[in-house]
PDB file of N, CA and C in Angstrom:
ATOM      1  N   UNK A 259       0.846  -1.165   0.000  1.00 90.00           N
ATOM      2  CA  UNK A 259       0.000   0.000   0.000  1.00 90.00           C
ATOM      3  C   UNK A 259       0.892   1.228   0.000  1.00 90.00           C
ATOM      4  N   UNK A 260       0.526   2.188  -0.775  1.00 94.00           N
ATOM      5  CA  UNK A 260       1.262   3.451  -0.809  1.00 94.00           C
ATOM      6  C   UNK A 260       0.276   4.598  -0.702  1.00 94.00           C
ATOM      7  N   UNK A 261       0.780   5.730  -0.312  1.00 88.00           N
ATOM      8  CA  UNK A 261      -0.048   6.916  -0.247  1.00 88.00           C
ATOM      9  C   UNK A 261       0.831   8.150  -0.376  1.00 88.00           C
ATOM     10  N   UNK A 262       0.236   9.229  -0.791  1.00 92.00           N
ATOM     11  CA  UNK A 262       0.915  10.514  -0.906  1.00 92.00           C
ATOM     12  C   UNK A 262       0.292  11.468   0.101  1.00 92.00           C
ATOM     13  N   UNK A 263       1.116  12.299   0.681  1.00 91.00           N
ATOM     14  CA  UNK A 263       0.631  13.322   1.610  1.00 91.00           C
ATOM     15  C   UNK A 263       0.650  14.657   0.880  1.00 91.00           C
ATOM     16  N   UNK A 264      -0.508  15.322   0.863  1.00 89.00           N
ATOM     17  CA  UNK A 264      -0.618  16.648   0.258  1.00 89.00           C
ATOM     18  C   UNK A 264      -1.221  17.593   1.276  1.00 89.00           C
ATOM     19  N   UNK A 265      -0.673  18.756   1.372  1.00 93.00           N
ATOM     20  CA  UNK A 265      -1.228  19.791   2.223  1.00 93.00           C
ATOM     21  C   UNK A 265      -2.030  20.740   1.351  1.00 93.00           C
ATOM     22  N   UNK A 266      -3.285  20.942   1.708  1.00 94.00           N
ATOM     23  CA  UNK A 266      -4.141  21.841   0.944  1.00 94.00           C
ATOM     24  C   UNK A 266      -4.840  22.790   1.901  1.00 94.00           C
ATOM     25  N   UNK A 267      -5.194  23.955   1.394  1.00 95.00           N
ATOM     26  CA  UNK A 267      -5.947  24.907   2.204  1.00 95.00           C
ATOM     27  C   UNK A 267      -6.969  25.593   1.304  1.00 95.00           C
ATOM     28  N   UNK A 268      -7.666  26.517   1.840  1.00 97.00           N
ATOM     29  CA  UNK A 268      -8.676  27.234   1.065  1.00 97.00           C
ATOM     30  C   UNK A 268      -9.850  26.341   0.708  1.00 97.00           C
ATOM     31  N   UNK A 269     -10.420  26.582  -0.458  1.00 97.00           N
ATOM     32  CA  UNK A 269     -11.598  25.837  -0.893  1.00 97.00           C
ATOM     33  C   UNK A 269     -11.302  24.351  -1.050  1.00 97.00           C
ATOM     34  N   UNK A 270     -10.127  24.028  -1.600  1.00 96.00           N
ATOM     35  CA  UNK A 270      -9.784  22.616  -1.769  1.00 96.00           C
ATOM     36  C   UNK A 270      -9.653  21.930  -0.414  1.00 96.00           C
ATOM     37  N   UNK A 271      -9.057  22.610   0.544  1.00 96.00           N
ATOM     38  CA  UNK A 271      -8.934  22.052   1.889  1.00 96.00           C
ATOM     39  C   UNK A 271     -10.290  21.818   2.532  1.00 96.00           C
ATOM     40  N   UNK A 272     -11.205  22.736   2.316  1.00 96.00           N
ATOM     41  CA  UNK A 272     -12.559  22.578   2.857  1.00 96.00           C
ATOM     42  C   UNK A 272     -13.263  21.382   2.224  1.00 96.00           C
ATOM     43  N   UNK A 273     -13.078  21.185   0.920  1.00 96.00           N
ATOM     44  CA  UNK A 273     -13.677  20.031   0.246  1.00 96.00           C
ATOM     45  C   UNK A 273     -13.090  18.729   0.784  1.00 96.00           C
ATOM     46  N   UNK A 274     -11.783  18.696   0.960  1.00 94.00           N
ATOM     47  CA  UNK A 274     -11.132  17.490   1.488  1.00 94.00           C
ATOM     48  C   UNK A 274     -11.615  17.215   2.913  1.00 94.00           C
ATOM     49  N   UNK A 275     -11.688  18.244   3.734  1.00 95.00           N
ATOM     50  CA  UNK A 275     -12.148  18.072   5.111  1.00 95.00           C
ATOM     51  C   UNK A 275     -13.585  17.561   5.157  1.00 95.00           C
ATOM     52  N   UNK A 276     -14.440  18.082   4.282  1.00 97.00           N
ATOM     53  CA  UNK A 276     -15.836  17.625   4.238  1.00 97.00           C
ATOM     54  C   UNK A 276     -15.919  16.171   3.791  1.00 97.00           C
ATOM     55  N   UNK A 277     -15.105  15.792   2.806  1.00 96.00           N
ATOM     56  CA  UNK A 277     -15.108  14.403   2.329  1.00 96.00           C
ATOM     57  C   UNK A 277     -14.608  13.464   3.423  1.00 96.00           C
ATOM     58  N   UNK A 278     -13.579  13.876   4.138  1.00 95.00           N
ATOM     59  CA  UNK A 278     -13.067  13.051   5.236  1.00 95.00           C
ATOM     60  C   UNK A 278     -14.097  12.917   6.349  1.00 95.00           C
ATOM     61  N   UNK A 279     -14.767  14.008   6.687  1.00 97.00           N
ATOM     62  CA  UNK A 279     -15.792  13.964   7.731  1.00 97.00           C
ATOM     63  C   UNK A 279     -16.931  13.028   7.334  1.00 97.00           C
ATOM     64  N   UNK A 280     -17.333  13.075   6.072  1.00 97.00           N
ATOM     65  CA  UNK A 280     -18.405  12.195   5.601  1.00 97.00           C
ATOM     66  C   UNK A 280     -17.969  10.730   5.653  1.00 97.00           C
ATOM     67  N   UNK A 281     -16.717  10.455   5.272  1.00 96.00           N
ATOM     68  CA  UNK A 281     -16.218   9.076   5.293  1.00 96.00           C
ATOM     69  C   UNK A 281     -16.123   8.551   6.721  1.00 96.00           C
ATOM     70  N   UNK A 282     -15.645   9.366   7.632  1.00 96.00           N
ATOM     71  CA  UNK A 282     -15.546   8.954   9.036  1.00 96.00           C
ATOM     72  C   UNK A 282     -16.934   8.726   9.618  1.00 96.00           C
ATOM     73  N   UNK A 283     -17.881   9.607   9.300  1.00 97.00           N
ATOM     74  CA  UNK A 283     -19.253   9.459   9.777  1.00 97.00           C
ATOM     75  C   UNK A 283     -19.866   8.158   9.265  1.00 97.00           C
ATOM     76  N   UNK A 284     -19.648   7.849   7.986  1.00 97.00           N
ATOM     77  CA  UNK A 284     -20.189   6.616   7.409  1.00 97.00           C
ATOM     78  C   UNK A 284     -19.568   5.392   8.081  1.00 97.00           C
ATOM     79  N   UNK A 285     -18.266   5.433   8.333  1.00 96.00           N
ATOM     80  CA  UNK A 285     -17.603   4.317   9.003  1.00 96.00           C
ATOM     81  C   UNK A 285     -18.149   4.121  10.412  1.00 96.00           C
ATOM     82  N   UNK A 286     -18.273   5.198  11.172  1.00 96.00           N
ATOM     83  CA  UNK A 286     -18.793   5.085  12.537  1.00 96.00           C
ATOM     84  C   UNK A 286     -20.234   4.593  12.547  1.00 96.00           C
ATOM     85  N   UNK A 287     -21.039   5.029  11.583  1.00 96.00           N
ATOM     86  CA  UNK A 287     -22.413   4.552  11.469  1.00 96.00           C
ATOM     87  C   UNK A 287     -22.438   3.062  11.171  1.00 96.00           C
ATOM     88  N   UNK A 288     -21.577   2.613  10.262  1.00 95.00           N
ATOM     89  CA  UNK A 288     -21.504   1.192   9.933  1.00 95.00           C
ATOM     90  C   UNK A 288     -21.091   0.372  11.150  1.00 95.00           C
ATOM     91  N   UNK A 289     -20.075   0.836  11.885  1.00 94.00           N
ATOM     92  CA  UNK A 289     -19.614   0.113  13.070  1.00 94.00           C
ATOM     93  C   UNK A 289     -20.734   0.025  14.105  1.00 94.00           C
ATOM     94  N   UNK A 290     -21.468   1.100  14.279  1.00 93.00           N
ATOM     95  CA  UNK A 290     -22.540   1.133  15.285  1.00 93.00           C
ATOM     96  C   UNK A 290     -23.705   0.223  14.922  1.00 93.00           C
ATOM     97  N   UNK A 291     -23.942  -0.019  13.633  1.00 93.00           N
ATOM     98  CA  UNK A 291     -25.121  -0.764  13.216  1.00 93.00           C
ATOM     99  C   UNK A 291     -24.844  -2.129  12.603  1.00 93.00           C
ATOM    100  N   UNK A 292     -23.601  -2.523  12.515  1.00 90.00           N
ATOM    101  CA  UNK A 292     -23.305  -3.814  11.883  1.00 90.00           C
ATOM    102  C   UNK A 292     -23.694  -4.956  12.800  1.00 90.00           C
ATOM    103  N   UNK A 293     -23.867  -6.115  12.230  1.00 82.00           N
ATOM    104  CA  UNK A 293     -24.191  -7.314  12.994  1.00 82.00           C
ATOM    105  C   UNK A 293     -22.905  -7.829  13.617  1.00 82.00           C
ATOM    106  N   UNK A 294     -22.801  -7.758  14.914  1.00 73.00           N
ATOM    107  CA  UNK A 294     -21.573  -8.147  15.610  1.00 73.00           C
ATOM    108  C   UNK A 294     -21.486  -9.649  15.854  1.00 73.00           C
ATOM    109  N   UNK A 295     -22.500 -10.413  15.464  1.00 69.00           N
ATOM    110  CA  UNK A 295     -22.489 -11.854  15.664  1.00 69.00           C
ATOM    111  C   UNK A 295     -21.515 -12.491  14.685  1.00 69.00           C
ATOM    112  N   UNK A 296     -20.575 -13.323  15.169  1.00 68.00           N
ATOM    113  CA  UNK A 296     -19.623 -13.949  14.249  1.00 68.00           C
ATOM    114  C   UNK A 296     -20.326 -14.926  13.310  1.00 68.00           C
ATOM    115  N   UNK A 297     -19.830 -15.016  12.093  1.00 65.00           N
ATOM    116  CA  UNK A 297     -20.393 -15.954  11.131  1.00 65.00           C
ATOM    117  C   UNK A 297     -19.777 -17.326  11.356  1.00 65.00           C
ATOM    118  N   UNK A 298     -20.316 -18.322  10.691  1.00 62.00           N
ATOM    119  CA  UNK A 298     -19.794 -19.680  10.808  1.00 62.00           C
ATOM    120  C   UNK A 298     -18.331 -19.727  10.396  1.00 62.00           C
ATOM    121  N   UNK A 299     -17.966 -18.959   9.364  1.00 62.00           N
ATOM    122  CA  UNK A 299     -16.595 -18.953   8.881  1.00 62.00           C
ATOM    123  C   UNK A 299     -15.646 -18.352   9.909  1.00 62.00           C
ATOM    124  N   UNK A 300     -16.093 -17.336  10.644  1.00 56.00           N
ATOM    125  CA  UNK A 300     -15.237 -16.681  11.622  1.00 56.00           C
ATOM    126  C   UNK A 300     -15.125 -17.491  12.903  1.00 56.00           C
ATOM    127  N   UNK A 301     -16.204 -18.144  13.285  1.00 57.00           N
ATOM    128  CA  UNK A 301     -16.189 -18.915  14.520  1.00 57.00           C
ATOM    129  C   UNK A 301     -15.836 -18.052  15.711  1.00 57.00           C
ATOM    130  N   UNK A 302     -15.124 -18.637  16.670  1.00 57.00           N
ATOM    131  CA  UNK A 302     -14.762 -17.887  17.868  1.00 57.00           C
ATOM    132  C   UNK A 302     -13.275 -17.578  17.907  1.00 57.00           C
ATOM    133  N   UNK A 303     -12.580 -17.714  16.786  1.00 58.00           N
ATOM    134  CA  UNK A 303     -11.129 -17.533  16.758  1.00 58.00           C
ATOM    135  C   UNK A 303     -10.708 -16.138  17.202  1.00 58.00           C
ATOM    136  N   UNK A 304     -11.530 -15.143  16.962  1.00 59.00           N
ATOM    137  CA  UNK A 304     -11.148 -13.786  17.312  1.00 59.00           C
ATOM    138  C   UNK A 304     -11.645 -13.317  18.662  1.00 59.00           C
ATOM    139  N   UNK A 305     -12.417 -14.142  19.335  1.00 60.00           N
ATOM    140  CA  UNK A 305     -12.969 -13.730  20.626  1.00 60.00           C
ATOM    141  C   UNK A 305     -11.926 -13.843  21.723  1.00 60.00           C
ATOM    142  N   UNK A 306     -11.980 -12.919  22.663  1.00 61.00           N
ATOM    143  CA  UNK A 306     -11.059 -12.958  23.798  1.00 61.00           C
ATOM    144  C   UNK A 306     -11.748 -13.617  24.986  1.00 61.00           C
ATOM    145  N   UNK A 307     -10.975 -14.319  25.795  1.00 58.00           N
ATOM    146  CA  UNK A 307     -11.503 -14.925  27.001  1.00 58.00           C
ATOM    147  C   UNK A 307     -11.595 -13.853  28.082  1.00 58.00           C
ATOM    148  N   UNK A 308     -12.103 -14.220  29.235  1.00 61.00           N
ATOM    149  CA  UNK A 308     -12.202 -13.265  30.332  1.00 61.00           C
ATOM    150  C   UNK A 308     -10.837 -12.733  30.748  1.00 61.00           C
ATOM    151  N   UNK A 309      -9.800 -13.523  30.543  1.00 60.00           N
ATOM    152  CA  UNK A 309      -8.454 -13.092  30.913  1.00 60.00           C
ATOM    153  C   UNK A 309      -7.864 -12.153  29.870  1.00 60.00           C
ATOM    154  N   UNK A 310      -8.568 -11.960  28.741  1.00 59.00           N
ATOM    155  CA  UNK A 310      -8.106 -11.045  27.726  1.00 59.00           C
ATOM    156  C   UNK A 310      -7.263 -11.712  26.641  1.00 59.00           C
ATOM    157  N   UNK A 311      -7.106 -13.026  26.694  1.00 58.00           N
ATOM    158  CA  UNK A 311      -6.334 -13.730  25.666  1.00 58.00           C
ATOM    159  C   UNK A 311      -7.302 -14.309  24.647  1.00 58.00           C
ATOM    160  N   UNK A 312      -6.830 -14.452  23.442  1.00 57.00           N
ATOM    161  CA  UNK A 312      -7.674 -15.033  22.391  1.00 57.00           C
ATOM    162  C   UNK A 312      -7.999 -16.467  22.740  1.00 57.00           C
ATOM    163  N   UNK A 313      -9.228 -16.883  22.462  1.00 53.00           N
ATOM    164  CA  UNK A 313      -9.668 -18.232  22.767  1.00 53.00           C
ATOM    165  C   UNK A 313      -9.046 -19.242  21.832  1.00 53.00           C
TER     166      UNK A 313
END
């Protein structure tokens, strides 16, 4: 994965900030409303035990 860092201000900066805010809002909405029940494929491999270690 690669990425470029660009510094922008003015109208372009405002557009970028609005796009980022919308993307973050959509992600947080998805996280809040997704089905947290593991699927058959996932099983319990990612669940932590009471001691905090993976099962």
